[in-house]
mmCIF file of N, CA and C in Angstrom:
data_model
loop_
_atom_site.group_PDB
_atom_site.id
_atom_site.type_symbol
_atom_site.label_atom_id
_atom_site.label_comp_id
_atom_site.label_asym_id
_atom_site.label_seq_id
_atom_site.Cartn_x
_atom_site.Cartn_y
_atom_site.Cartn_z
ATOM 1 N N ARG A 30 17.651 -27.973 108.777
ATOM 2 C CA ARG A 30 18.826 -27.309 108.256
ATOM 3 C C ARG A 30 18.815 -27.452 106.740
ATOM 4 N N VAL A 31 19.004 -26.360 106.057
ATOM 5 C CA VAL A 31 19.025 -26.369 104.598
ATOM 6 C C VAL A 31 20.251 -25.604 104.099
ATOM 7 N N GLU A 32 20.608 -25.868 102.873
ATOM 8 C CA GLU A 32 21.699 -25.158 102.221
ATOM 9 C C GLU A 32 21.214 -24.594 100.902
ATOM 10 N N VAL A 33 21.715 -23.426 100.573
ATOM 11 C CA VAL A 33 21.427 -22.787 99.294
ATOM 12 C C VAL A 33 22.768 -22.476 98.646
ATOM 13 N N ALA A 34 22.884 -22.790 97.365
ATOM 14 C CA ALA A 34 24.132 -22.559 96.630
ATOM 15 C C ALA A 34 24.048 -21.255 95.846
ATOM 16 N N TYR A 35 25.156 -20.537 95.794
ATOM 17 C CA TYR A 35 25.305 -19.375 94.933
ATOM 18 C C TYR A 35 26.458 -19.672 93.985
ATOM 19 N N ILE A 36 26.172 -19.597 92.696
ATOM 20 C CA ILE A 36 27.227 -19.808 91.706
ATOM 21 C C ILE A 36 27.056 -18.785 90.581
ATOM 22 N N ARG A 37 28.051 -18.695 89.735
ATOM 23 C CA ARG A 37 27.945 -17.845 88.558
ATOM 24 C C ARG A 37 26.904 -18.470 87.621
ATOM 25 N N GLY A 38 26.051 -17.613 87.066
ATOM 26 C CA GLY A 38 25.015 -18.093 86.151
ATOM 27 C C GLY A 38 25.605 -18.582 84.847
ATOM 28 N N PRO A 39 24.783 -19.221 84.029
ATOM 29 C CA PRO A 39 25.283 -19.724 82.742
ATOM 30 C C PRO A 39 25.741 -18.566 81.852
ATOM 31 N N PRO A 40 26.771 -18.797 81.046
ATOM 32 C CA PRO A 40 27.352 -17.705 80.254
ATOM 33 C C PRO A 40 26.370 -17.078 79.271
ATOM 34 N N GLU A 41 25.389 -17.830 78.793
ATOM 35 C CA GLU A 41 24.462 -17.270 77.809
ATOM 36 C C GLU A 41 23.348 -16.438 78.447
ATOM 37 N N ALA A 42 23.266 -16.455 79.773
ATOM 38 C CA ALA A 42 22.221 -15.688 80.457
ATOM 39 C C ALA A 42 22.517 -14.200 80.364
ATOM 40 N N ARG A 43 21.481 -13.408 80.264
ATOM 41 C CA ARG A 43 21.643 -11.959 80.222
ATOM 42 C C ARG A 43 21.833 -11.453 81.640
ATOM 43 N N LYS A 44 22.963 -10.883 81.901
ATOM 44 C CA LYS A 44 23.316 -10.446 83.253
ATOM 45 C C LYS A 44 22.460 -9.270 83.732
ATOM 46 N N ASP A 45 21.852 -8.540 82.793
ATOM 47 C CA ASP A 45 21.068 -7.371 83.169
ATOM 48 C C ASP A 45 19.602 -7.706 83.436
ATOM 49 N N GLU A 46 19.231 -8.960 83.308
ATOM 50 C CA GLU A 46 17.847 -9.351 83.537
ATOM 51 C C GLU A 46 17.764 -10.376 84.657
ATOM 52 N N THR A 47 16.635 -10.372 85.324
ATOM 53 C CA THR A 47 16.391 -11.328 86.401
ATOM 54 C C THR A 47 15.644 -12.527 85.827
ATOM 55 N N MET A 48 16.156 -13.706 86.062
ATOM 56 C CA MET A 48 15.485 -14.925 85.649
ATOM 57 C C MET A 48 14.384 -15.207 86.670
ATOM 58 N N PRO A 49 13.218 -15.633 86.230
ATOM 59 C CA PRO A 49 12.177 -15.970 87.211
ATOM 60 C C PRO A 49 12.604 -17.166 88.057
ATOM 61 N N VAL A 50 11.981 -17.296 89.196
ATOM 62 C CA VAL A 50 12.236 -18.480 90.012
ATOM 63 C C VAL A 50 11.671 -19.674 89.268
ATOM 64 N N MET A 51 12.490 -20.679 89.071
ATOM 65 C CA MET A 51 12.065 -21.881 88.357
ATOM 66 C C MET A 51 12.100 -23.062 89.310
ATOM 67 N N LEU A 52 11.011 -23.803 89.355
ATOM 68 C CA LEU A 52 10.927 -25.000 90.180
ATOM 69 C C LEU A 52 11.060 -26.206 89.281
ATOM 70 N N ASP A 53 11.970 -27.090 89.613
ATOM 71 C CA ASP A 53 12.173 -28.310 88.839
ATOM 72 C C ASP A 53 11.917 -29.480 89.775
ATOM 73 N N MET A 54 10.683 -29.944 89.796
ATOM 74 C CA MET A 54 10.299 -31.015 90.709
ATOM 75 C C MET A 54 11.024 -32.325 90.387
ATOM 76 N N ASP A 55 11.408 -32.505 89.147
ATOM 77 C CA ASP A 55 12.060 -33.745 88.739
ATOM 78 C C ASP A 55 13.429 -33.908 89.395
ATOM 79 N N ILE A 56 14.168 -32.821 89.533
ATOM 80 C CA ILE A 56 15.489 -32.901 90.172
ATOM 81 C C ILE A 56 15.468 -32.374 91.602
ATOM 82 N N GLY A 57 14.316 -31.860 92.042
ATOM 83 C CA GLY A 57 14.175 -31.414 93.425
ATOM 84 C C GLY A 57 14.879 -30.117 93.743
ATOM 85 N N CYS A 58 14.982 -29.203 92.771
ATOM 86 C CA CYS A 58 15.660 -27.934 92.983
ATOM 87 C C CYS A 58 14.827 -26.770 92.468
ATOM 88 N N TYR A 59 15.091 -25.609 93.030
ATOM 89 C CA TYR A 59 14.594 -24.370 92.445
ATOM 90 C C TYR A 59 15.805 -23.499 92.179
ATOM 91 N N TYR A 60 15.692 -22.624 91.190
ATOM 92 C CA TYR A 60 16.802 -21.741 90.905
ATOM 93 C C TYR A 60 16.301 -20.439 90.308
ATOM 94 N N SER A 61 17.096 -19.415 90.505
ATOM 95 C CA SER A 61 16.835 -18.116 89.907
ATOM 96 C C SER A 61 18.177 -17.420 89.720
ATOM 97 N N GLN A 62 18.163 -16.378 88.918
ATOM 98 C CA GLN A 62 19.398 -15.658 88.649
ATOM 99 C C GLN A 62 19.129 -14.168 88.682
ATOM 100 N N LYS A 63 20.069 -13.451 89.245
ATOM 101 C CA LYS A 63 19.991 -11.991 89.252
ATOM 102 C C LYS A 63 21.410 -11.453 89.208
ATOM 103 N N GLY A 64 21.637 -10.574 88.249
ATOM 104 C CA GLY A 64 22.949 -9.928 88.159
ATOM 105 C C GLY A 64 24.108 -10.890 87.954
ATOM 106 N N GLY A 65 23.881 -11.964 87.245
ATOM 107 C CA GLY A 65 24.947 -12.915 86.963
ATOM 108 C C GLY A 65 25.148 -13.978 88.028
ATOM 109 N N GLN A 66 24.503 -13.855 89.178
ATOM 110 C CA GLN A 66 24.595 -14.854 90.240
ATOM 111 C C GLN A 66 23.367 -15.754 90.200
ATOM 112 N N MET A 67 23.568 -17.039 90.315
ATOM 113 C CA MET A 67 22.468 -17.990 90.339
ATOM 114 C C MET A 67 22.324 -18.556 91.741
ATOM 115 N N LEU A 68 21.104 -18.597 92.203
ATOM 116 C CA LEU A 68 20.767 -19.178 93.490
ATOM 117 C C LEU A 68 20.128 -20.535 93.215
ATOM 118 N N ILE A 69 20.585 -21.564 93.918
ATOM 119 C CA ILE A 69 20.038 -22.917 93.736
ATOM 120 C C ILE A 69 19.637 -23.451 95.103
ATOM 121 N N GLY A 70 18.366 -23.777 95.248
ATOM 122 C CA GLY A 70 17.852 -24.282 96.516
ATOM 123 C C GLY A 70 17.220 -25.650 96.364
ATOM 124 N N ASN A 71 16.741 -26.168 97.461
ATOM 125 C CA ASN A 71 16.238 -27.537 97.532
ATOM 126 C C ASN A 71 14.725 -27.547 97.703
ATOM 127 N N LEU A 72 14.050 -28.436 97.003
ATOM 128 C CA LEU A 72 12.607 -28.626 97.145
ATOM 129 C C LEU A 72 12.273 -29.826 98.025
ATOM 130 N N GLU A 73 13.254 -30.333 98.729
ATOM 131 C CA GLU A 73 13.089 -31.462 99.654
ATOM 132 C C GLU A 73 12.504 -32.703 98.982
ATOM 133 N N PRO A 74 13.164 -33.187 97.914
ATOM 134 C CA PRO A 74 12.677 -34.415 97.286
ATOM 135 C C PRO A 74 12.867 -35.614 98.218
ATOM 136 N N GLU A 75 12.125 -36.665 97.959
ATOM 137 C CA GLU A 75 12.175 -37.849 98.825
ATOM 138 C C GLU A 75 13.567 -38.460 98.916
ATOM 139 N N CYS A 76 14.405 -38.261 97.902
ATOM 140 C CA CYS A 76 15.735 -38.860 97.909
ATOM 141 C C CYS A 76 16.705 -38.148 98.856
ATOM 142 N N ASP A 77 16.343 -36.964 99.328
ATOM 143 C CA ASP A 77 17.207 -36.210 100.237
ATOM 144 C C ASP A 77 16.760 -36.396 101.677
ATOM 145 N N ASP A 78 17.736 -36.506 102.562
ATOM 146 C CA ASP A 78 17.433 -36.565 103.987
ATOM 147 C C ASP A 78 17.113 -35.172 104.497
ATOM 148 N N LEU A 79 16.128 -35.073 105.382
ATOM 149 C CA LEU A 79 15.841 -33.814 106.059
ATOM 150 C C LEU A 79 16.652 -33.784 107.344
ATOM 151 N N HIS A 80 17.128 -32.612 107.705
ATOM 152 C CA HIS A 80 17.973 -32.468 108.881
ATOM 153 C C HIS A 80 17.273 -31.582 109.906
ATOM 154 N N PHE A 81 16.820 -32.197 110.977
ATOM 155 C CA PHE A 81 16.175 -31.472 112.064
ATOM 156 C C PHE A 81 17.167 -31.343 113.208
ATOM 157 N N LEU A 82 17.278 -30.154 113.762
ATOM 158 C CA LEU A 82 18.225 -29.908 114.845
ATOM 159 C C LEU A 82 17.478 -29.498 116.109
ATOM 160 N N ASP A 83 17.798 -30.137 117.178
ATOM 161 C CA ASP A 83 17.223 -29.766 118.465
ATOM 162 C C ASP A 83 18.271 -30.025 119.528
ATOM 163 N N PRO A 84 18.894 -29.045 120.058
ATOM 164 C CA PRO A 84 18.600 -27.622 119.937
ATOM 165 C C PRO A 84 19.227 -27.015 118.687
ATOM 166 N N PRO A 85 18.693 -25.869 118.251
ATOM 167 C CA PRO A 85 19.218 -25.238 117.037
ATOM 168 C C PRO A 85 20.666 -24.782 117.165
ATOM 169 N N GLU A 86 21.164 -24.652 118.384
ATOM 170 C CA GLU A 86 22.561 -24.241 118.573
ATOM 171 C C GLU A 86 23.543 -25.280 118.030
ATOM 172 N N GLU A 87 23.059 -26.483 117.728
ATOM 173 C CA GLU A 87 23.923 -27.529 117.166
ATOM 174 C C GLU A 87 24.214 -27.327 115.685
ATOM 175 N N MET A 88 23.645 -26.289 115.092
ATOM 176 C CA MET A 88 23.818 -26.101 113.654
ATOM 177 C C MET A 88 25.265 -25.820 113.274
ATOM 178 N N ASN A 89 25.728 -26.531 112.276
ATOM 179 C CA ASN A 89 27.028 -26.298 111.665
ATOM 180 C C ASN A 89 26.772 -25.498 110.395
ATOM 181 N N GLU A 90 27.366 -24.323 110.280
ATOM 182 C CA GLU A 90 27.104 -23.452 109.140
ATOM 183 C C GLU A 90 27.909 -23.804 107.895
ATOM 184 N N ALA A 91 28.797 -24.772 107.990
ATOM 185 C CA ALA A 91 29.626 -25.144 106.838
ATOM 186 C C ALA A 91 28.769 -25.782 105.744
ATOM 187 N N LEU A 92 29.137 -25.518 104.499
ATOM 188 C CA LEU A 92 28.458 -26.153 103.371
ATOM 189 C C LEU A 92 28.961 -27.588 103.251
ATOM 190 N N THR A 93 28.082 -28.481 102.815
ATOM 191 C CA THR A 93 28.378 -29.912 102.788
ATOM 192 C C THR A 93 28.135 -30.488 101.395
ATOM 193 N N ASP A 94 28.031 -31.801 101.330
ATOM 194 C CA ASP A 94 27.710 -32.478 100.073
ATOM 195 C C ASP A 94 26.338 -32.081 99.529
ATOM 196 N N GLU A 95 25.479 -31.554 100.391
ATOM 197 C CA GLU A 95 24.183 -31.056 99.907
ATOM 198 C C GLU A 95 24.395 -29.962 98.868
ATOM 199 N N TRP A 96 25.359 -29.089 99.124
ATOM 200 C CA TRP A 96 25.674 -28.013 98.179
ATOM 201 C C TRP A 96 26.058 -28.618 96.833
ATOM 202 N N THR A 97 26.942 -29.597 96.863
ATOM 203 C CA THR A 97 27.402 -30.244 95.631
ATOM 204 C C THR A 97 26.232 -30.887 94.895
ATOM 205 N N ASN A 98 25.363 -31.582 95.628
ATOM 206 C CA ASN A 98 24.198 -32.213 94.999
ATOM 207 C C ASN A 98 23.313 -31.181 94.296
ATOM 208 N N ARG A 99 23.070 -30.047 94.931
ATOM 209 C CA ARG A 99 22.225 -29.005 94.326
ATOM 210 C C ARG A 99 22.823 -28.506 93.017
ATOM 211 N N VAL A 100 24.109 -28.174 93.091
ATOM 212 C CA VAL A 100 24.771 -27.608 91.915
ATOM 213 C C VAL A 100 24.814 -28.628 90.781
ATOM 214 N N TYR A 101 25.133 -29.870 91.073
ATOM 215 C CA TYR A 101 25.175 -30.892 90.029
ATOM 216 C C TYR A 101 23.793 -31.144 89.443
ATOM 217 N N ARG A 102 22.758 -31.126 90.281
ATOM 218 C CA ARG A 102 21.396 -31.322 89.767
ATOM 219 C C ARG A 102 21.005 -30.183 88.832
ATOM 220 N N ALA A 103 21.336 -28.952 89.212
ATOM 221 C CA ALA A 103 21.029 -27.817 88.335
ATOM 222 C C ALA A 103 21.785 -27.946 87.015
ATOM 223 N N ALA A 104 23.010 -28.442 87.074
ATOM 224 C CA ALA A 104 23.809 -28.615 85.851
ATOM 225 C C ALA A 104 23.205 -29.685 84.933
ATOM 226 N N LEU A 105 22.417 -30.590 85.471
ATOM 227 C CA LEU A 105 21.711 -31.547 84.613
ATOM 228 C C LEU A 105 20.733 -30.825 83.690
ATOM 229 N N ARG A 106 20.129 -29.760 84.189
ATOM 230 C CA ARG A 106 19.154 -28.991 83.422
ATOM 231 C C ARG A 106 19.785 -27.878 82.615
ATOM 232 N N ILE A 107 20.887 -27.344 83.117
ATOM 233 C CA ILE A 107 21.563 -26.220 82.460
ATOM 234 C C ILE A 107 23.012 -26.641 82.231
ATOM 235 N N PRO A 108 23.263 -27.415 81.177
ATOM 236 C CA PRO A 108 24.604 -27.970 80.961
ATOM 237 C C PRO A 108 25.712 -26.931 80.828
ATOM 238 N N SER A 109 25.376 -25.691 80.503
ATOM 239 C CA SER A 109 26.420 -24.667 80.346
ATOM 240 C C SER A 109 26.851 -24.043 81.677
ATOM 241 N N LEU A 110 26.256 -24.468 82.785
ATOM 242 C CA LEU A 110 26.697 -23.956 84.086
ATOM 243 C C LEU A 110 28.171 -24.289 84.284
ATOM 244 N N GLN A 111 28.911 -23.322 84.746
ATOM 245 C CA GLN A 111 30.319 -23.552 85.042
ATOM 246 C C GLN A 111 30.425 -23.910 86.517
ATOM 247 N N LEU A 112 30.781 -25.144 86.790
ATOM 248 C CA LEU A 112 30.843 -25.616 88.170
ATOM 249 C C LEU A 112 32.079 -25.041 88.856
ATOM 250 N N PRO A 113 31.866 -24.349 89.968
ATOM 251 C CA PRO A 113 33.000 -23.722 90.658
ATOM 252 C C PRO A 113 33.848 -24.735 91.409
ATOM 253 N N ASN A 114 35.071 -24.334 91.716
ATOM 254 C CA ASN A 114 35.989 -25.187 92.476
ATOM 255 C C ASN A 114 35.741 -25.122 93.978
ATOM 256 N N SER A 115 35.077 -24.065 94.417
ATOM 257 C CA SER A 115 34.801 -23.936 95.851
ATOM 258 C C SER A 115 33.329 -23.574 96.047
ATOM 259 N N ALA A 116 32.819 -23.987 97.180
ATOM 260 C CA ALA A 116 31.404 -23.792 97.486
ATOM 261 C C ALA A 116 31.155 -22.390 98.032
ATOM 262 N N THR A 117 30.130 -21.733 97.494
ATOM 263 C CA THR A 117 29.642 -20.482 98.061
ATOM 264 C C THR A 117 28.140 -20.605 98.217
ATOM 265 N N GLY A 118 27.642 -20.097 99.293
ATOM 266 C CA GLY A 118 26.220 -20.176 99.578
ATOM 267 C C GLY A 118 25.992 -19.946 101.047
ATOM 268 N N LEU A 119 24.903 -20.483 101.538
ATOM 269 C CA LEU A 119 24.617 -20.337 102.960
ATOM 270 C C LEU A 119 23.867 -21.555 103.464
ATOM 271 N N SER A 120 23.948 -21.741 104.752
ATOM 272 C CA SER A 120 23.160 -22.769 105.416
ATOM 273 C C SER A 120 22.370 -22.066 106.507
ATOM 274 N N ALA A 121 21.162 -22.526 106.720
ATOM 275 C CA ALA A 121 20.296 -21.867 107.700
ATOM 276 C C ALA A 121 19.255 -22.859 108.191
ATOM 277 N N LEU A 122 18.483 -22.419 109.160
ATOM 278 C CA LEU A 122 17.413 -23.237 109.707
ATOM 279 C C LEU A 122 16.066 -22.675 109.293
ATOM 280 N N TYR A 123 15.148 -23.551 108.957
ATOM 281 C CA TYR A 123 13.756 -23.162 108.756
ATOM 282 C C TYR A 123 13.052 -23.240 110.097
ATOM 283 N N ASP A 124 12.135 -22.348 110.299
ATOM 284 C CA ASP A 124 11.274 -22.373 111.470
ATOM 285 C C ASP A 124 10.061 -23.211 111.084
ATOM 286 N N ALA A 125 9.932 -24.390 111.650
ATOM 287 C CA ALA A 125 8.844 -25.296 111.261
ATOM 288 C C ALA A 125 8.241 -25.957 112.482
ATOM 289 N N THR A 126 6.952 -26.187 112.406
ATOM 290 C CA THR A 126 6.274 -26.946 113.447
ATOM 291 C C THR A 126 6.428 -28.430 113.124
ATOM 292 N N PRO A 127 6.219 -29.318 114.080
ATOM 293 C CA PRO A 127 6.407 -30.749 113.811
ATOM 294 C C PRO A 127 5.560 -31.282 112.649
ATOM 295 N N ASP A 128 4.361 -30.729 112.465
ATOM 296 C CA ASP A 128 3.509 -31.203 111.365
ATOM 297 C C ASP A 128 3.519 -30.250 110.168
ATOM 298 N N PHE A 129 4.428 -29.273 110.178
ATOM 299 C CA PHE A 129 4.575 -28.283 109.112
ATOM 300 C C PHE A 129 3.328 -27.424 108.918
ATOM 301 N N THR A 130 2.485 -27.343 109.932
ATOM 302 C CA THR A 130 1.328 -26.449 109.901
ATOM 303 C C THR A 130 1.747 -25.140 110.564
ATOM 304 N N PRO A 131 1.634 -24.020 109.848
ATOM 305 C CA PRO A 131 2.094 -22.753 110.418
ATOM 306 C C PRO A 131 1.223 -22.281 111.584
ATOM 307 N N ILE A 132 1.791 -21.393 112.382
ATOM 308 C CA ILE A 132 1.100 -20.801 113.517
ATOM 309 C C ILE A 132 0.955 -19.310 113.257
ATOM 310 N N TYR A 133 -0.279 -18.830 113.265
ATOM 311 C CA TYR A 133 -0.571 -17.405 113.155
ATOM 312 C C TYR A 133 -1.352 -17.061 114.419
ATOM 313 N N ASP A 134 -0.761 -16.275 115.321
ATOM 314 C CA ASP A 134 -1.414 -16.024 116.595
ATOM 315 C C ASP A 134 -0.828 -14.778 117.252
ATOM 316 N N ARG A 135 -1.528 -14.276 118.245
ATOM 317 C CA ARG A 135 -0.989 -13.198 119.054
ATOM 318 C C ARG A 135 -0.091 -13.814 120.121
ATOM 319 N N THR A 136 0.713 -12.978 120.720
ATOM 320 C CA THR A 136 1.605 -13.453 121.777
ATOM 321 C C THR A 136 1.205 -12.792 123.097
ATOM 322 N N SER A 137 1.885 -13.163 124.155
ATOM 323 C CA SER A 137 1.604 -12.560 125.456
ATOM 324 C C SER A 137 2.111 -11.120 125.539
ATOM 325 N N LEU A 138 2.911 -10.698 124.588
ATOM 326 C CA LEU A 138 3.408 -9.328 124.519
ATOM 327 C C LEU A 138 2.405 -8.502 123.719
ATOM 328 N N GLY A 139 1.728 -7.582 124.356
ATOM 329 C CA GLY A 139 0.681 -6.804 123.705
ATOM 330 C C GLY A 139 1.117 -6.181 122.391
ATOM 331 N N GLY A 140 0.285 -6.353 121.351
ATOM 332 C CA GLY A 140 0.569 -5.780 120.042
ATOM 333 C C GLY A 140 1.567 -6.552 119.211
ATOM 334 N N PHE A 141 2.075 -7.662 119.739
ATOM 335 C CA PHE A 141 3.055 -8.462 119.001
ATOM 336 C C PHE A 141 2.387 -9.756 118.535
ATOM 337 N N TYR A 142 2.434 -9.989 117.238
ATOM 338 C CA TYR A 142 1.804 -11.158 116.638
ATOM 339 C C TYR A 142 2.871 -12.020 115.977
ATOM 340 N N SER A 143 2.607 -13.293 115.928
ATOM 341 C CA SER A 143 3.593 -14.235 115.401
ATOM 342 C C SER A 143 2.990 -15.010 114.228
ATOM 343 N N MET A 144 3.678 -14.984 113.128
ATOM 344 C CA MET A 144 3.315 -15.764 111.961
ATOM 345 C C MET A 144 4.546 -16.601 111.641
ATOM 346 N N ARG A 145 4.538 -17.857 112.058
ATOM 347 C CA ARG A 145 5.759 -18.660 111.929
ATOM 348 C C ARG A 145 5.447 -20.133 111.698
ATOM 349 N N GLY A 146 6.525 -20.882 111.522
ATOM 350 C CA GLY A 146 6.391 -22.318 111.318
ATOM 351 C C GLY A 146 6.009 -22.686 109.902
ATOM 352 N N THR A 147 6.261 -21.798 108.955
ATOM 353 C CA THR A 147 5.862 -22.075 107.575
ATOM 354 C C THR A 147 6.902 -22.888 106.821
ATOM 355 N N SER A 148 8.081 -23.015 107.356
ATOM 356 C CA SER A 148 9.143 -23.794 106.742
ATOM 357 C C SER A 148 9.472 -23.323 105.332
ATOM 358 N N GLY A 149 9.150 -22.100 105.020
ATOM 359 C CA GLY A 149 9.449 -21.583 103.691
ATOM 360 C C GLY A 149 8.484 -22.025 102.612
ATOM 361 N N ASN A 150 7.489 -22.836 102.958
ATOM 362 C CA ASN A 150 6.593 -23.375 101.925
ATOM 363 C C ASN A 150 5.332 -22.544 101.731
ATOM 364 N N GLN A 151 5.190 -21.448 102.433
ATOM 365 C CA GLN A 151 3.959 -20.668 102.369
ATOM 366 C C GLN A 151 4.043 -19.449 101.446
ATOM 367 N N PHE A 152 5.107 -19.329 100.662
ATOM 368 C CA PHE A 152 5.260 -18.118 99.868
ATOM 369 C C PHE A 152 4.121 -17.922 98.875
ATOM 370 N N LYS A 153 3.513 -18.984 98.387
ATOM 371 C CA LYS A 153 2.391 -18.844 97.460
ATOM 372 C C LYS A 153 1.121 -18.389 98.172
ATOM 373 N N ASN A 154 1.086 -18.540 99.468
ATOM 374 C CA ASN A 154 -0.097 -18.194 100.239
ATOM 375 C C ASN A 154 -0.001 -16.819 100.876
ATOM 376 N N ALA A 155 1.009 -16.049 100.541
ATOM 377 C CA ALA A 155 1.270 -14.792 101.240
ATOM 378 C C ALA A 155 0.065 -13.857 101.239
ATOM 379 N N ALA A 156 -0.627 -13.717 100.131
ATOM 380 C CA ALA A 156 -1.770 -12.796 100.077
ATOM 381 C C ALA A 156 -2.884 -13.248 101.016
ATOM 382 N N VAL A 157 -3.176 -14.528 101.015
ATOM 383 C CA VAL A 157 -4.232 -15.052 101.886
ATOM 384 C C VAL A 157 -3.814 -14.948 103.348
ATOM 385 N N VAL A 158 -2.573 -15.306 103.643
ATOM 386 C CA VAL A 158 -2.074 -15.223 105.019
ATOM 387 C C VAL A 158 -2.107 -13.773 105.498
ATOM 388 N N GLY A 159 -1.780 -12.845 104.627
ATOM 389 C CA GLY A 159 -1.845 -11.433 104.991
ATOM 390 C C GLY A 159 -3.243 -11.028 105.416
ATOM 391 N N ARG A 160 -4.236 -11.497 104.687
ATOM 392 C CA ARG A 160 -5.627 -11.188 105.047
ATOM 393 C C ARG A 160 -6.020 -11.853 106.357
ATOM 394 N N ILE A 161 -5.630 -13.095 106.535
ATOM 395 C CA ILE A 161 -5.937 -13.807 107.785
ATOM 396 C C ILE A 161 -5.312 -13.071 108.970
ATOM 397 N N CYS A 162 -4.051 -12.706 108.818
ATOM 398 C CA CYS A 162 -3.343 -12.048 109.918
ATOM 399 C C CYS A 162 -3.912 -10.656 110.182
ATOM 400 N N ALA A 163 -4.296 -9.932 109.127
ATOM 401 C CA ALA A 163 -4.907 -8.620 109.317
ATOM 402 C C ALA A 163 -6.209 -8.758 110.103
ATOM 403 N N HIS A 164 -7.008 -9.763 109.766
ATOM 404 C CA HIS A 164 -8.260 -10.027 110.482
ATOM 405 C C HIS A 164 -7.975 -10.378 111.944
ATOM 406 N N LEU A 165 -6.965 -11.204 112.177
ATOM 407 C CA LEU A 165 -6.582 -11.583 113.535
ATOM 408 C C LEU A 165 -6.157 -10.356 114.348
ATOM 409 N N VAL A 166 -5.286 -9.546 113.786
ATOM 410 C CA VAL A 166 -4.797 -8.366 114.492
ATOM 411 C C VAL A 166 -5.949 -7.389 114.758
ATOM 412 N N GLU A 167 -6.749 -7.125 113.753
ATOM 413 C CA GLU A 167 -7.863 -6.184 113.914
ATOM 414 C C GLU A 167 -8.808 -6.669 115.012
ATOM 415 N N GLY A 168 -9.153 -7.951 114.994
ATOM 416 C CA GLY A 168 -10.045 -8.493 116.007
ATOM 417 C C GLY A 168 -9.465 -8.401 117.410
ATOM 418 N N CYS A 169 -8.229 -8.841 117.546
ATOM 419 C CA CYS A 169 -7.601 -8.839 118.883
ATOM 420 C C CYS A 169 -7.383 -7.428 119.399
ATOM 421 N N GLU A 170 -6.981 -6.516 118.536
ATOM 422 C CA GLU A 170 -6.737 -5.152 118.973
ATOM 423 C C GLU A 170 -8.038 -4.406 119.301
ATOM 424 N N ASN A 171 -9.169 -4.960 118.860
ATOM 425 C CA ASN A 171 -10.470 -4.367 119.157
ATOM 426 C C ASN A 171 -11.238 -5.155 120.213
ATOM 427 N N GLY A 172 -10.519 -5.924 121.009
ATOM 428 C CA GLY A 172 -11.117 -6.576 122.159
ATOM 429 C C GLY A 172 -11.617 -7.992 121.979
ATOM 430 N N HIS A 173 -11.517 -8.557 120.783
ATOM 431 C CA HIS A 173 -11.974 -9.918 120.588
ATOM 432 C C HIS A 173 -10.949 -10.884 121.201
ATOM 433 N N ASP A 174 -11.407 -11.799 122.026
ATOM 434 C CA ASP A 174 -10.527 -12.802 122.632
ATOM 435 C C ASP A 174 -10.755 -14.115 121.923
ATOM 436 N N HIS A 175 -9.872 -14.463 121.067
ATOM 437 C CA HIS A 175 -10.063 -15.697 120.303
ATOM 438 C C HIS A 175 -9.570 -16.878 121.113
#
């Protein structure tokens, strides 16, 4: 279970431009801004507890102290952030395997392939994963039984 905060961006930011995604390993957050809204997420630093839910139906969608921690950490780097009085953002579940190794495979449903269990950490590998999955689909659809 993870939480992402949405807050108003710093006043000096240009509202008409998109800020690149910035990773701050020191505070364990990533952030970006688009259209005056700033998104602040978690890089899962060692100081934060990870929340695994089984079954996933136990998820509580309410924002918690995690939201506050994210926003305060971002404010350490961007002192002009205006801290809101109420929390806005979202909470969701990552699809992850126990060892965080993703699964790329065909399913028992013909023509349906599954690329999952990346826990959100595979975004840098998208081009390579795309090639791997294309090779998998092409092979399986042409009779190769892997």
